[in-house]
Short mmCIF file of C-alpha atoms and ligand atoms in Angstrom, two decimals:
data_model
loop_
_atom_site.label_atom_id
_atom_site.label_comp_id
_atom_site.label_asym_id
_atom_site.label_seq_id
_atom_site.Cartn_x
_atom_site.Cartn_y
_atom_site.Cartn_z
CA MET A 1 206.88 194.39 77.76
CA ILE A 2 203.23 194.87 76.25
CA PRO A 3 203.78 194.45 72.66
CA TYR A 4 201.20 196.24 70.31
CA SER A 5 199.57 193.53 69.08
CA LYS A 6 200.21 189.25 68.60
CA GLN A 7 198.78 185.95 68.59
CA SER A 8 196.70 183.94 70.11
CA ILE A 9 196.72 180.32 70.76
CA ASN A 10 195.06 178.17 72.94
CA ALA A 11 194.88 173.96 73.41
CA LYS A 12 192.47 173.44 70.32
CA ASP A 13 195.15 175.06 68.75
CA LYS A 14 197.74 172.89 69.64
CA GLU A 15 196.07 169.57 69.64
CA ALA A 16 194.93 169.90 65.63
CA VAL A 17 198.17 170.56 64.78
CA ALA A 18 200.02 167.85 67.35
CA GLU A 19 196.87 165.84 65.44
CA VAL A 20 198.33 166.64 61.83
CA LEU A 21 201.99 165.72 63.28
CA GLY A 22 200.69 162.04 63.81
CA SER A 23 199.20 161.85 60.20
CA PRO A 24 200.23 161.05 56.89
CA TRP A 25 200.47 164.18 55.36
CA LEU A 26 202.23 167.29 57.00
CA THR A 27 201.27 169.21 53.78
CA GLN A 28 199.49 168.96 51.04
CA GLY A 29 196.78 166.29 53.34
CA PRO A 30 192.78 167.30 53.53
CA LYS A 31 193.37 170.38 56.25
CA VAL A 32 194.52 172.98 52.96
CA PRO A 33 191.11 171.98 51.62
CA GLU A 34 189.34 172.18 54.78
CA PHE A 35 190.88 175.41 55.35
CA GLU A 36 189.53 177.29 52.28
CA GLU A 37 186.26 175.65 51.71
CA SER A 38 185.76 177.33 55.82
CA LEU A 39 187.93 180.55 54.06
CA ALA A 40 185.10 180.74 51.62
CA GLU A 41 182.57 180.35 53.46
CA SER A 42 183.56 183.56 56.42
CA PHE A 43 184.00 185.70 53.62
CA GLN A 44 181.78 184.34 52.02
CA VAL A 45 183.20 184.35 48.22
CA ASN A 46 183.23 181.20 45.90
CA HIS A 47 186.43 180.15 46.12
CA ALA A 48 189.49 180.91 48.50
CA ILE A 49 192.82 179.46 47.45
CA ALA A 50 195.50 179.13 50.77
CA CYS A 51 199.19 180.47 50.04
CA SER A 52 201.71 180.92 51.87
CA SER A 53 201.90 183.92 53.05
CA GLY A 54 199.57 187.40 52.58
CA THR A 55 203.04 188.66 50.03
CA SER A 56 202.45 185.46 47.60
CA ALA A 57 198.59 185.93 47.86
CA LEU A 58 199.56 189.31 46.72
CA GLN A 59 201.20 188.48 43.87
CA LEU A 60 199.87 185.15 42.89
CA ALA A 61 196.63 187.32 42.83
CA TYR A 62 198.12 189.41 40.08
CA ALA A 63 199.60 186.64 37.89
CA ALA A 64 196.84 185.07 38.09
CA ILE A 65 194.34 188.29 36.63
CA GLY A 66 197.43 188.84 33.88
CA VAL A 67 200.00 191.21 35.53
CA ASP A 68 202.92 191.36 33.57
CA ALA A 69 206.37 193.85 32.84
CA ASP A 70 203.52 195.24 30.54
CA SER A 71 201.50 196.42 33.43
CA VAL A 72 200.87 199.26 36.13
CA GLY A 73 199.31 198.78 39.40
CA ILE A 74 198.64 201.50 41.58
CA VAL A 75 199.08 201.10 45.84
CA PRO A 76 198.65 203.75 48.62
CA ALA A 77 201.51 205.80 49.33
CA ILE A 78 200.94 204.59 53.39
CA THR A 79 199.98 200.39 53.30
CA PHE A 80 202.83 197.37 53.63
CA ALA A 81 205.72 197.24 51.39
CA ALA A 82 204.90 193.68 50.14
CA THR A 83 201.50 195.14 48.29
CA ALA A 84 203.81 197.17 45.89
CA ASN A 85 206.50 194.61 46.22
CA ALA A 86 204.18 191.96 44.45
CA PHE A 87 203.82 193.40 41.95
CA ARG A 88 207.09 194.62 41.47
CA TYR A 89 208.64 190.65 41.80
CA LEU A 90 206.11 190.36 38.60
CA GLY A 91 208.06 192.81 36.48
CA ALA A 92 204.80 195.83 36.96
CA GLU A 93 205.56 199.23 37.72
CA VAL A 94 203.89 200.78 40.91
CA ARG A 95 202.02 203.93 40.73
CA PHE A 96 201.69 206.14 44.77
CA CYS A 97 198.02 207.65 44.95
CA ASP A 98 197.81 210.71 48.01
CA VAL A 99 195.28 208.42 51.21
CA GLY A 100 193.06 210.67 53.91
CA GLN A 101 195.80 212.66 56.47
CA GLU A 102 192.70 210.93 58.72
CA ASP A 103 192.08 207.03 58.11
CA GLY A 104 195.48 206.65 55.74
CA LEU A 105 192.83 205.26 52.94
CA ILE A 106 192.86 205.38 49.66
CA ASP A 107 192.38 208.82 48.20
CA LEU A 108 189.41 209.24 46.06
CA ASN A 109 190.77 212.65 44.00
CA SER A 110 194.16 211.26 44.07
CA LEU A 111 193.13 208.11 42.94
CA GLU A 112 191.61 209.30 40.07
CA LYS A 113 194.53 211.60 38.97
CA VAL A 114 197.15 208.16 39.02
CA MET A 115 194.22 206.86 36.69
CA SER A 116 194.34 208.96 34.90
CA SER A 117 197.88 209.85 34.25
CA ILE A 118 198.02 206.22 32.91
CA ARG A 119 196.08 206.04 30.34
CA ASP A 120 197.57 208.97 28.41
CA GLY A 121 200.77 207.10 29.35
CA ASN A 122 201.74 203.61 27.87
CA LYS A 123 201.66 200.73 29.90
CA THR A 124 199.19 198.38 27.24
CA GLY A 125 199.13 195.29 29.61
CA THR A 126 196.91 195.07 32.75
CA ARG A 127 196.00 197.32 35.22
CA VAL A 128 194.73 197.20 39.07
CA VAL A 129 194.13 199.32 41.42
CA SER A 130 195.36 197.69 45.63
CA PRO A 131 193.13 199.70 48.03
CA VAL A 132 194.35 198.94 51.12
CA SER A 133 192.00 198.08 54.54
CA LEU A 134 193.87 199.71 56.74
CA ALA A 135 194.28 199.06 60.35
CA GLY A 136 190.59 197.18 59.46
CA LYS A 137 188.96 200.25 58.44
CA ILE A 138 187.65 198.86 55.26
CA SER A 139 188.36 200.76 51.21
CA PRO A 140 185.49 202.59 49.59
CA LEU A 141 184.94 199.48 47.32
CA GLU A 142 182.08 200.65 44.92
CA ASP A 143 183.67 204.21 44.90
CA ILE A 144 186.95 202.30 43.21
CA TYR A 145 185.30 200.11 41.42
CA ASN A 146 183.28 202.66 39.56
CA LEU A 147 186.42 204.35 38.80
CA CYS A 148 187.58 201.05 37.92
CA GLN A 149 185.27 200.21 35.15
CA LYS A 150 185.78 204.51 34.04
CA TYR A 151 189.55 203.85 33.14
CA GLY A 152 189.84 200.27 32.56
CA PHE A 153 191.05 199.36 36.28
CA ARG A 154 191.67 195.45 37.87
CA VAL A 155 190.62 195.91 41.93
CA VAL A 156 192.39 192.62 44.56
CA GLU A 157 191.66 194.34 47.83
CA ASP A 158 194.96 193.83 49.94
CA ALA A 159 192.29 192.68 53.06
CA SER A 160 195.17 191.70 55.53
CA HIS A 161 193.97 193.80 57.90
CA SER A 162 190.51 193.59 57.82
CA PRO A 163 189.09 190.47 58.08
CA GLY A 164 185.33 190.69 59.67
CA ALA A 165 185.60 193.65 58.48
CA PHE A 166 181.82 196.07 56.43
CA SER A 167 179.94 199.04 54.67
CA THR A 168 176.86 199.07 55.36
CA ASN A 169 175.76 200.35 51.66
CA THR A 170 172.22 203.42 50.65
CA ALA A 171 169.86 199.67 50.74
CA GLY A 172 171.24 199.00 54.16
CA ASP A 173 172.80 195.63 53.42
CA LYS A 174 176.32 194.67 54.94
CA GLU A 175 179.35 194.56 52.78
CA PHE A 176 182.15 192.81 54.34
CA SER A 177 186.01 192.91 53.28
CA GLY A 178 187.19 190.68 50.90
CA SER A 179 183.56 189.46 49.42
CA CYS A 180 184.47 190.27 46.99
CA LYS A 181 181.71 192.52 45.56
CA TRP A 182 183.23 195.58 44.26
CA THR A 183 186.96 193.63 43.60
CA ASP A 184 187.91 190.87 40.88
CA ALA A 185 189.80 189.60 44.38
CA ALA A 186 191.29 189.68 47.53
CA THR A 187 194.10 188.39 50.17
CA VAL A 188 194.47 188.26 53.59
CA SER A 189 197.18 187.50 55.81
CA PHE A 190 197.90 184.78 58.60
CA HIS A 191 201.15 186.24 59.97
CA PRO A 192 200.79 185.82 63.50
CA VAL A 193 199.80 189.72 64.02
CA LYS A 194 197.22 190.01 62.01
CA HIS A 195 193.11 188.39 62.87
CA ILE A 196 194.11 185.00 62.06
CA CYS A 197 196.86 183.16 62.49
CA CYS A 198 198.93 180.38 60.86
CA GLY A 199 202.81 181.42 61.92
CA GLU A 200 202.62 182.81 58.01
CA GLY A 201 200.65 181.73 55.74
CA GLY A 202 197.26 183.87 53.15
CA ALA A 203 195.08 183.78 50.76
CA ILE A 204 193.46 184.51 47.62
CA LEU A 205 189.60 185.27 47.92
CA THR A 206 188.02 184.98 44.60
CA ASN A 207 184.89 184.69 42.97
CA SER A 208 185.97 183.81 39.96
CA ARG A 209 186.67 180.63 38.52
CA ASN A 210 188.49 181.57 36.49
CA LEU A 211 190.61 183.41 38.53
CA SER A 212 190.52 180.98 41.20
CA GLN A 213 192.24 177.99 39.10
CA ARG A 214 194.76 180.12 37.44
CA ALA A 215 196.47 181.07 41.51
CA GLY A 216 195.17 177.20 41.24
CA LEU A 217 197.92 176.64 39.26
CA LEU A 218 200.55 179.71 39.83
CA ARG A 219 200.88 178.51 43.68
CA SER A 220 202.60 175.14 42.49
CA HIS A 221 204.95 175.34 39.41
CA GLY A 222 202.15 175.51 37.47
CA ILE A 223 201.58 171.85 36.95
CA THR A 224 198.84 170.61 36.22
CA ARG A 225 197.55 166.61 37.54
CA ASP A 226 194.36 167.54 34.39
CA THR A 227 195.58 166.61 31.43
CA GLU A 228 194.36 163.84 28.83
CA HIS A 229 196.51 161.76 28.96
CA SER A 230 196.07 161.02 33.63
CA LYS A 231 193.38 159.17 33.53
CA GLU A 232 195.67 156.34 32.25
CA ARG A 233 199.04 156.87 34.27
CA PRO A 234 197.68 158.49 37.64
CA TRP A 235 201.65 159.97 37.35
CA TYR A 236 201.38 161.68 34.45
CA TYR A 237 201.45 165.67 34.57
CA GLU A 238 202.32 168.56 32.97
CA GLN A 239 203.66 172.13 33.60
CA ILE A 240 202.45 174.41 31.26
CA ASP A 241 202.87 177.41 32.87
CA LEU A 242 206.34 179.34 35.35
CA GLY A 243 204.51 179.26 38.49
CA TRP A 244 206.66 179.03 42.05
CA ASN A 245 205.70 176.80 45.54
CA PHE A 246 204.03 179.58 47.26
CA ARG A 247 201.76 176.57 48.56
CA LEU A 248 200.66 177.01 52.45
CA ASN A 249 201.28 173.26 54.77
CA ASP A 250 198.41 170.84 56.53
CA ILE A 251 199.92 171.98 60.07
CA GLN A 252 198.99 175.45 58.78
CA ALA A 253 195.70 174.85 57.70
CA ALA A 254 194.76 173.42 60.24
CA LEU A 255 196.04 175.81 63.38
CA GLY A 256 193.72 178.40 60.38
CA ILE A 257 190.72 176.32 61.27
CA GLU A 258 191.12 176.84 64.49
CA GLN A 259 191.63 180.59 64.50
CA LEU A 260 189.06 181.53 61.78
CA SER A 261 186.79 179.09 63.79
CA ARG A 262 187.31 182.06 66.40
CA LEU A 263 187.68 184.71 63.98
CA GLY A 264 183.77 186.16 65.18
CA ALA A 265 184.63 186.17 69.06
CA SER A 266 188.38 187.90 68.22
CA ILE A 267 187.23 191.28 66.75
CA GLN A 268 184.21 191.18 69.05
CA SER A 269 187.21 191.32 71.83
CA ARG A 270 189.10 193.73 69.85
CA HIS A 271 185.76 195.82 69.81
CA ILE A 272 185.53 195.97 73.10
CA LEU A 273 188.98 197.05 73.25
CA ALA A 274 188.68 199.85 71.04
CA GLN A 275 185.10 201.49 72.94
CA ARG A 276 187.29 201.48 75.81
CA TYR A 277 190.49 203.47 74.67
CA ASP A 278 187.77 205.56 72.92
CA ASN A 279 186.01 206.36 75.98
CA ALA A 280 189.25 206.88 77.79
CA PHE A 281 191.05 209.27 74.90
CA SER A 282 188.08 211.61 74.66
CA SER A 283 188.16 213.62 78.39
CA ASN A 284 189.73 216.46 78.40
CA SER A 285 193.34 215.82 79.51
CA PHE A 286 193.72 214.41 76.04
CA THR A 287 191.28 216.41 73.50
CA GLY A 288 193.20 218.45 70.95
CA LYS A 289 195.86 216.62 71.70
CA LEU A 290 195.55 212.69 70.55
CA GLU A 291 192.72 211.87 67.81
CA ARG A 292 191.33 208.25 68.38
CA PRO A 293 190.90 206.70 65.29
CA PRO A 294 187.37 206.86 63.05
CA CYS A 295 185.32 204.88 64.70
CA VAL A 296 182.75 202.87 62.21
CA ASP A 297 180.14 200.26 63.02
CA GLY A 298 181.52 197.75 60.94
CA HIS A 299 185.89 198.05 61.89
CA ALA A 300 187.35 195.10 62.86
CA TRP A 301 190.07 196.74 64.96
CA HIS A 302 193.27 195.10 63.38
CA LEU A 303 195.21 198.20 65.03
CA TYR A 304 193.77 201.15 67.17
CA VAL A 305 195.76 203.69 65.12
CA ILE A 306 196.22 207.48 67.81
CA ARG A 307 197.43 211.03 66.39
CA PHE A 308 198.99 213.25 68.17
CA MET A 309 197.81 217.09 66.84
CA GLU A 310 201.28 217.90 67.01
CA ALA A 311 204.86 218.20 65.48
CA GLY A 312 207.38 215.55 67.00
CA MET A 313 204.79 214.38 69.76
CA ARG A 314 204.34 211.00 68.28
CA ASP A 315 208.67 210.31 68.16
CA GLU A 316 208.13 211.60 71.92
CA ALA A 317 205.17 209.54 72.71
CA TYR A 318 206.80 206.07 70.85
CA HIS A 319 209.82 206.40 72.97
CA PHE A 320 207.64 207.29 76.05
CA LEU A 321 206.11 205.00 75.87
CA LYS A 322 208.33 202.23 76.03
CA SER A 323 210.25 203.19 78.79
CA ARG A 324 207.06 202.38 80.24
CA GLU A 325 207.75 198.86 78.96
CA ILE A 326 204.64 200.13 76.15
CA ILE A 327 205.54 198.11 72.39
CA THR A 328 203.73 200.79 69.67
CA GLN A 329 204.74 200.75 66.17
CA VAL A 330 204.69 203.59 63.11
CA HIS A 331 202.10 201.87 60.17
CA TYR A 332 203.51 202.87 57.27
CA ILE A 333 206.38 204.70 56.34
CA PRO A 334 205.14 205.80 53.29
CA LEU A 335 206.48 203.54 50.45
CA TYR A 336 207.86 206.13 48.00
CA ARG A 337 210.29 207.12 51.33
CA HIS A 338 211.84 204.14 51.13
CA PRO A 339 215.08 204.16 48.83
CA TYR A 340 213.06 201.45 46.66
CA HIS A 341 209.98 202.75 46.09
CA ALA A 342 211.59 206.28 45.82
CA SER A 343 212.79 207.02 42.31
CA GLY A 344 210.32 210.42 40.58
CA TYR A 345 208.29 210.70 44.12
CA THR A 346 208.65 213.93 46.42
CA GLU A 347 207.05 213.79 49.67
CA ASN A 348 204.96 217.20 48.13
CA ASP A 349 203.11 214.89 46.40
CA PHE A 350 202.31 213.52 49.43
CA PRO A 351 199.71 215.52 51.55
CA GLY A 352 197.40 213.65 53.64
CA ALA A 353 199.67 210.50 54.08
CA GLU A 354 202.64 212.78 54.86
CA THR A 355 200.14 214.42 57.61
CA TYR A 356 199.08 210.44 59.00
CA PHE A 357 202.31 209.57 58.62
CA ASN A 358 203.88 212.14 60.98
CA GLN A 359 201.26 212.22 63.64
CA CYS A 360 199.62 208.24 64.07
CA LEU A 361 201.28 205.64 66.15
CA SER A 362 199.40 202.16 66.63
CA ILE A 363 199.20 201.12 70.20
CA PRO A 364 198.77 198.13 72.03
CA MET A 365 195.25 195.97 70.58
CA HIS A 366 195.31 191.89 70.04
CA PRO A 367 192.69 190.17 71.78
CA GLU A 368 195.03 188.61 74.34
CA LEU A 369 195.76 192.13 75.95
CA THR A 370 193.88 192.00 79.54
CA GLN A 371 192.16 195.02 81.61
CA ASP A 372 195.26 195.75 83.52
CA GLU A 373 197.45 195.90 80.79
CA GLN A 374 195.10 198.57 78.43
CA GLU A 375 194.54 200.67 82.05
CA LYS A 376 198.30 201.59 82.25
CA VAL A 377 198.17 201.86 78.59
CA ILE A 378 196.05 204.87 79.16
CA SER A 379 197.26 206.29 82.14
CA SER A 380 201.22 206.33 80.09
CA LEU A 381 199.56 208.17 77.45
CA ASN A 382 198.33 210.30 79.99
CA GLU A 383 200.79 210.64 82.34
CA PHE A 384 202.76 212.18 78.67
CA LEU A 385 200.54 214.36 77.90
CA ASN A 386 200.03 216.06 80.81
C1 LIG B 401 200.64 191.69 56.08
C2 LIG B 401 200.58 191.44 55.37
C3 LIG B 401 200.68 191.94 53.55
C4 LIG B 401 201.79 190.52 53.55
O1 LIG B 401 201.41 189.32 54.66
P1 LIG B 401 202.43 188.25 54.59
O2 LIG B 401 201.20 187.05 55.68
O3 LIG B 401 203.51 188.76 55.65
O4 LIG B 401 203.28 188.40 53.58
C5 LIG B 401 200.80 192.03 53.38
N1 LIG B 401 199.63 193.60 53.07
C6 LIG B 401 198.92 194.08 53.46
C7 LIG B 401 199.04 195.71 54.33
C8 LIG B 401 199.28 194.07 55.67
O5 LIG B 401 199.68 194.30 56.29
#
């Protein structure tokens, strides 16, 4: 079977994990802060707070920014459920906005419509937009920031798909996903299908000292050792807020440190794979039937998403490829189609998301994919279409 994605583990990863297992600390030892420092350096932010998953990173980021039951969060209709669920854990309302039918990224016109309808609504708490840099293509963060200034929203980028992704601004400078130039915070996931694997894990990235301290406090029960009594009584601590146990452990952090050191190489392998797919799919046997993903310079290629132009073809392709032992996936079912999130929406509200959803298929893309395997994916698609 050729999976659409998988982790890439080498001997140094195993050695780093084994070393922690033989050390005095399995959790909350030196590896977590070391990983956080490397993350902050790699994403070019002042603070990185490692935590137990990408989902808990979103929950901590939203909570630290002040999201509560009086809040509302806007999420693109095409994303993993966690982007929206993390608002719901805090009692906030979730509103969906439409996406571009070609890349699944937040549609600015739809976003502005949703924002202005909320302005006239009754939610008085912190308002947040969570753009998702889907598949590894960075969201239009500066434009989103400008709308957020106009309508009084904060911004948390869900950068789970996009470590290393960038856009180039009008001055010619690269602006990286997760660097928080236009956002209050960003979150990443270290699930095995993502760029950096910790088994499970995540992090909040921010340039705000205040946000970083709050996220750090809530990550571990809301307990602090930084009190006026702690000097004479080193065992003393106080719970000053209601937090969770969302900590990452040293075993996971040791793996993360090794993985992060190979992020550049991983993205480079993904670029080579994307280029090969691109060359193959630009030939006559594919044109008109299969659309390639938009190829931009700073794409981080978490997923390679092709689109089938003819109705029903995507599902047929899924089954055909599976019969050839090639596992593909649909990223994602629009959130308003899930029974839990459905209330108040119809499919007509999201023409972009509906089109994207009906056409998209993520084909194998990960650094361990061999050239032979990739040739098999390409020739199987060719066989299917012709
Ligand atoms: C993977 C992912 C998450 C959640 O990450 P976990 O580490 O699995 O909790 C959130 N948002 C998006 C877009 C993701 O792809």
